[in-house]
């Protein structure tokens, strides 16, 4: 059932995001508005558009949220793989689990380091990142003076990816 809904959500979100669907929805609203004088702008005339849009919006929230959540997880897994197979710091894996304030602070620190504020600032940024990380990621950290291995690491194999 999960896989069926996932496929349905993916196809529906792809379909709903097409320009032709927007034009179709806009056309329906225009036709509805043009029919107003024929129905004397009655409550039934208003109820038709209100009910239709409410139902569609309510259902699309769940479909689009499902598709977006899966996309976000896939992107996060890809980013984690890039971090693990590059010279990037492993300590950044799992930062999506930090609260909003910690993420904002981390973003500010990384932005300062990226602007080239000097080696001292970059070191403080690294220390701040370490301090803001959850304890469960301690084992994943690469020592600051360790270099990446010279052998090329292979990306995750398909057999390791859960279905």
mmCIF file of C-alpha atoms in Angstrom:
data_model
loop_
_atom_site.group_PDB
_atom_site.id
_atom_site.type_symbol
_atom_site.label_atom_id
_atom_site.label_comp_id
_atom_site.label_asym_id
_atom_site.label_seq_id
_atom_site.Cartn_x
_atom_site.Cartn_y
_atom_site.Cartn_z
ATOM 1 C CA UNK A 1 0.000 0.000 0.000
ATOM 2 C CA UNK A 2 2.898 2.387 0.835
ATOM 3 C CA UNK A 3 4.558 1.816 -2.516
ATOM 4 C CA UNK A 4 1.277 2.307 -4.350
ATOM 5 C CA UNK A 5 0.660 5.631 -2.606
ATOM 6 C CA UNK A 6 4.274 6.707 -3.174
ATOM 7 C CA UNK A 7 3.964 6.064 -6.904
ATOM 8 C CA UNK A 8 0.581 7.803 -6.961
ATOM 9 C CA UNK A 9 1.981 10.818 -5.068
ATOM 10 C CA UNK A 10 4.970 11.081 -7.386
ATOM 11 C CA UNK A 11 2.895 10.902 -10.558
ATOM 12 C CA UNK A 12 0.254 13.279 -9.203
ATOM 13 C CA UNK A 13 2.813 15.868 -8.091
ATOM 14 C CA UNK A 14 4.550 15.669 -11.480
ATOM 15 C CA UNK A 15 1.196 16.032 -13.235
ATOM 16 C CA UNK A 16 0.000 18.892 -10.987
ATOM 17 C CA UNK A 17 3.204 20.848 -11.564
ATOM 18 C CA UNK A 18 2.783 21.084 -15.327
ATOM 19 C CA UNK A 19 1.871 24.451 -16.874
ATOM 20 C CA UNK A 20 -1.033 22.921 -18.786
ATOM 21 C CA UNK A 21 -2.668 21.913 -15.493
ATOM 22 C CA UNK A 22 -2.336 25.470 -14.193
ATOM 23 C CA UNK A 23 -3.936 26.768 -17.389
ATOM 24 C CA UNK A 24 -6.738 24.202 -17.012
ATOM 25 C CA UNK A 25 -7.378 25.272 -13.404
ATOM 26 C CA UNK A 26 -7.310 28.933 -14.381
ATOM 27 C CA UNK A 27 -9.742 28.209 -17.220
ATOM 28 C CA UNK A 28 -12.141 26.497 -14.819
ATOM 29 C CA UNK A 29 -12.067 29.529 -12.516
ATOM 30 C CA UNK A 30 -12.635 31.906 -15.451
ATOM 31 C CA UNK A 31 -15.559 29.814 -16.739
ATOM 32 C CA UNK A 32 -17.008 29.696 -13.233
ATOM 33 C CA UNK A 33 -16.686 33.489 -12.944
ATOM 34 C CA UNK A 34 -18.291 34.025 -16.355
ATOM 35 C CA UNK A 35 -21.241 31.827 -15.340
ATOM 36 C CA UNK A 36 -21.896 34.034 -12.293
ATOM 37 C CA UNK A 37 -24.393 36.350 -13.999
ATOM 38 C CA UNK A 38 -26.317 33.371 -15.422
ATOM 39 C CA UNK A 39 -26.744 31.936 -11.951
ATOM 40 C CA UNK A 40 -27.369 35.387 -10.443
ATOM 41 C CA UNK A 41 -24.261 34.948 -8.270
ATOM 42 C CA UNK A 42 -26.254 32.607 -6.069
ATOM 43 C CA UNK A 43 -25.004 30.796 -3.013
ATOM 44 C CA UNK A 44 -25.032 27.527 -4.984
ATOM 45 C CA UNK A 45 -22.799 29.133 -7.623
ATOM 46 C CA UNK A 46 -20.335 30.218 -4.915
ATOM 47 C CA UNK A 47 -20.568 26.872 -3.136
ATOM 48 C CA UNK A 48 -19.477 25.002 -6.277
ATOM 49 C CA UNK A 49 -16.076 26.724 -6.491
ATOM 50 C CA UNK A 50 -15.559 26.786 -2.717
ATOM 51 C CA UNK A 51 -16.268 23.090 -2.319
ATOM 52 C CA UNK A 52 -14.252 22.050 -5.347
ATOM 53 C CA UNK A 53 -11.165 24.042 -4.433
ATOM 54 C CA UNK A 54 -11.322 23.013 -0.778
ATOM 55 C CA UNK A 55 -11.479 19.309 -1.595
ATOM 56 C CA UNK A 56 -8.684 19.495 -4.161
ATOM 57 C CA UNK A 57 -6.472 21.545 -1.829
ATOM 58 C CA UNK A 58 -7.088 19.207 1.107
ATOM 59 C CA UNK A 59 -6.148 16.100 -0.876
ATOM 60 C CA UNK A 60 -3.174 17.697 -2.644
ATOM 61 C CA UNK A 61 -1.588 18.681 0.675
ATOM 62 C CA UNK A 62 -1.087 15.016 1.551
ATOM 63 C CA UNK A 63 0.046 13.992 -1.919
ATOM 64 C CA UNK A 64 2.564 16.811 -2.272
ATOM 65 C CA UNK A 65 3.853 16.418 1.293
ATOM 66 C CA UNK A 66 4.529 12.738 0.641
ATOM 67 C CA UNK A 67 6.410 13.474 -2.574
ATOM 68 C CA UNK A 68 8.381 16.310 -0.976
ATOM 69 C CA UNK A 69 9.362 14.229 2.055
ATOM 70 C CA UNK A 70 10.680 11.419 -0.137
ATOM 71 C CA UNK A 71 12.566 13.880 -2.341
ATOM 72 C CA UNK A 72 14.113 15.519 0.718
ATOM 73 C CA UNK A 73 15.226 12.166 2.119
ATOM 74 C CA UNK A 74 16.730 11.177 -1.229
ATOM 75 C CA UNK A 75 18.616 14.477 -1.519
ATOM 76 C CA UNK A 76 19.854 14.141 2.059
ATOM 77 C CA UNK A 77 21.123 10.621 1.365
ATOM 78 C CA UNK A 78 22.917 11.866 -1.751
ATOM 79 C CA UNK A 79 24.506 14.733 0.164
ATOM 80 C CA UNK A 80 25.610 12.381 2.926
ATOM 81 C CA UNK A 81 27.195 10.113 0.323
ATOM 82 C CA UNK A 82 29.034 13.072 -1.207
ATOM 83 C CA UNK A 83 30.296 14.095 2.224
ATOM 84 C CA UNK A 84 31.463 10.572 2.987
ATOM 85 C CA UNK A 85 33.318 10.171 -0.313
ATOM 86 C CA UNK A 86 34.910 13.621 -0.446
ATOM 87 C CA UNK A 87 37.241 15.809 1.574
ATOM 88 C CA UNK A 88 34.259 17.380 3.317
ATOM 89 C CA UNK A 89 33.863 17.125 7.050
ATOM 90 C CA UNK A 90 31.846 14.119 8.183
ATOM 91 C CA UNK A 91 30.616 16.157 11.138
ATOM 92 C CA UNK A 92 28.012 17.777 8.870
ATOM 93 C CA UNK A 93 26.169 14.486 8.430
ATOM 94 C CA UNK A 94 22.984 14.591 10.466
ATOM 95 C CA UNK A 95 22.743 18.359 10.924
ATOM 96 C CA UNK A 96 19.219 18.239 9.489
ATOM 97 C CA UNK A 97 18.193 16.969 12.935
ATOM 98 C CA UNK A 98 19.345 20.146 14.710
ATOM 99 C CA UNK A 99 16.714 22.599 15.888
ATOM 100 C CA UNK A 100 16.067 25.852 14.020
ATOM 101 C CA UNK A 101 18.301 28.056 16.201
ATOM 102 C CA UNK A 102 21.247 25.669 15.927
ATOM 103 C CA UNK A 103 20.845 25.494 12.152
ATOM 104 C CA UNK A 104 20.743 29.296 11.844
ATOM 105 C CA UNK A 105 23.868 29.655 13.994
ATOM 106 C CA UNK A 106 25.665 26.952 12.027
ATOM 107 C CA UNK A 107 24.674 28.617 8.755
ATOM 108 C CA UNK A 108 26.075 31.941 9.958
ATOM 109 C CA UNK A 109 29.344 30.336 11.050
ATOM 110 C CA UNK A 110 29.804 28.459 7.791
ATOM 111 C CA UNK A 111 28.993 31.612 5.791
ATOM 112 C CA UNK A 112 31.677 33.520 7.722
ATOM 113 C CA UNK A 113 34.207 30.784 7.080
ATOM 114 C CA UNK A 114 33.292 30.730 3.384
ATOM 115 C CA UNK A 115 33.969 34.448 3.083
ATOM 116 C CA UNK A 116 37.590 33.755 3.985
ATOM 117 C CA UNK A 117 37.707 35.462 7.351
ATOM 118 C CA UNK A 118 41.008 33.781 8.030
ATOM 119 C CA UNK A 119 42.257 30.532 9.453
ATOM 120 C CA UNK A 120 41.456 31.548 13.033
ATOM 121 C CA UNK A 121 37.804 32.181 12.209
ATOM 122 C CA UNK A 122 37.589 28.912 10.281
ATOM 123 C CA UNK A 123 38.994 27.046 13.281
ATOM 124 C CA UNK A 124 36.436 28.665 15.552
ATOM 125 C CA UNK A 125 33.736 27.740 13.056
ATOM 126 C CA UNK A 126 34.866 24.121 13.133
ATOM 127 C CA UNK A 127 34.819 24.161 16.929
ATOM 128 C CA UNK A 128 31.351 25.725 16.931
ATOM 129 C CA UNK A 129 30.098 23.085 14.510
ATOM 130 C CA UNK A 130 31.442 20.368 16.785
ATOM 131 C CA UNK A 131 29.789 21.956 19.803
ATOM 132 C CA UNK A 132 26.430 22.254 18.070
ATOM 133 C CA UNK A 133 26.335 18.677 16.769
ATOM 134 C CA UNK A 134 24.307 16.030 18.581
ATOM 135 C CA UNK A 135 26.355 13.561 20.601
ATOM 136 C CA UNK A 136 25.307 10.612 18.421
ATOM 137 C CA UNK A 137 27.484 11.955 15.601
ATOM 138 C CA UNK A 138 30.674 11.974 17.673
ATOM 139 C CA UNK A 139 31.799 8.623 16.263
ATOM 140 C CA UNK A 140 31.441 9.881 12.681
ATOM 141 C CA UNK A 141 33.822 12.814 13.027
ATOM 142 C CA UNK A 142 37.071 12.783 11.123
ATOM 143 C CA UNK A 143 40.032 14.182 13.072
ATOM 144 C CA UNK A 144 40.812 17.752 11.988
ATOM 145 C CA UNK A 145 44.346 16.861 10.908
ATOM 146 C CA UNK A 146 43.383 13.648 9.086
ATOM 147 C CA UNK A 147 43.535 13.649 5.321
ATOM 148 C CA UNK A 148 41.068 11.841 3.113
ATOM 149 C CA UNK A 149 42.247 8.431 1.955
ATOM 150 C CA UNK A 150 43.911 8.407 -1.454
ATOM 151 C CA UNK A 151 41.859 5.465 -2.665
ATOM 152 C CA UNK A 152 38.598 6.420 -4.274
ATOM 153 C CA UNK A 153 35.638 5.367 -2.172
ATOM 154 C CA UNK A 154 32.774 3.752 -4.034
ATOM 155 C CA UNK A 155 29.257 5.117 -3.640
ATOM 156 C CA UNK A 156 26.634 3.049 -1.894
ATOM 157 C CA UNK A 157 25.818 -0.101 -3.787
ATOM 158 C CA UNK A 158 22.244 -0.880 -4.744
ATOM 159 C CA UNK A 159 22.199 -3.962 -2.547
ATOM 160 C CA UNK A 160 22.667 -1.756 0.535
ATOM 161 C CA UNK A 161 19.769 0.553 -0.252
ATOM 162 C CA UNK A 162 16.536 -0.596 1.457
ATOM 163 C CA UNK A 163 13.536 -1.019 -0.803
#
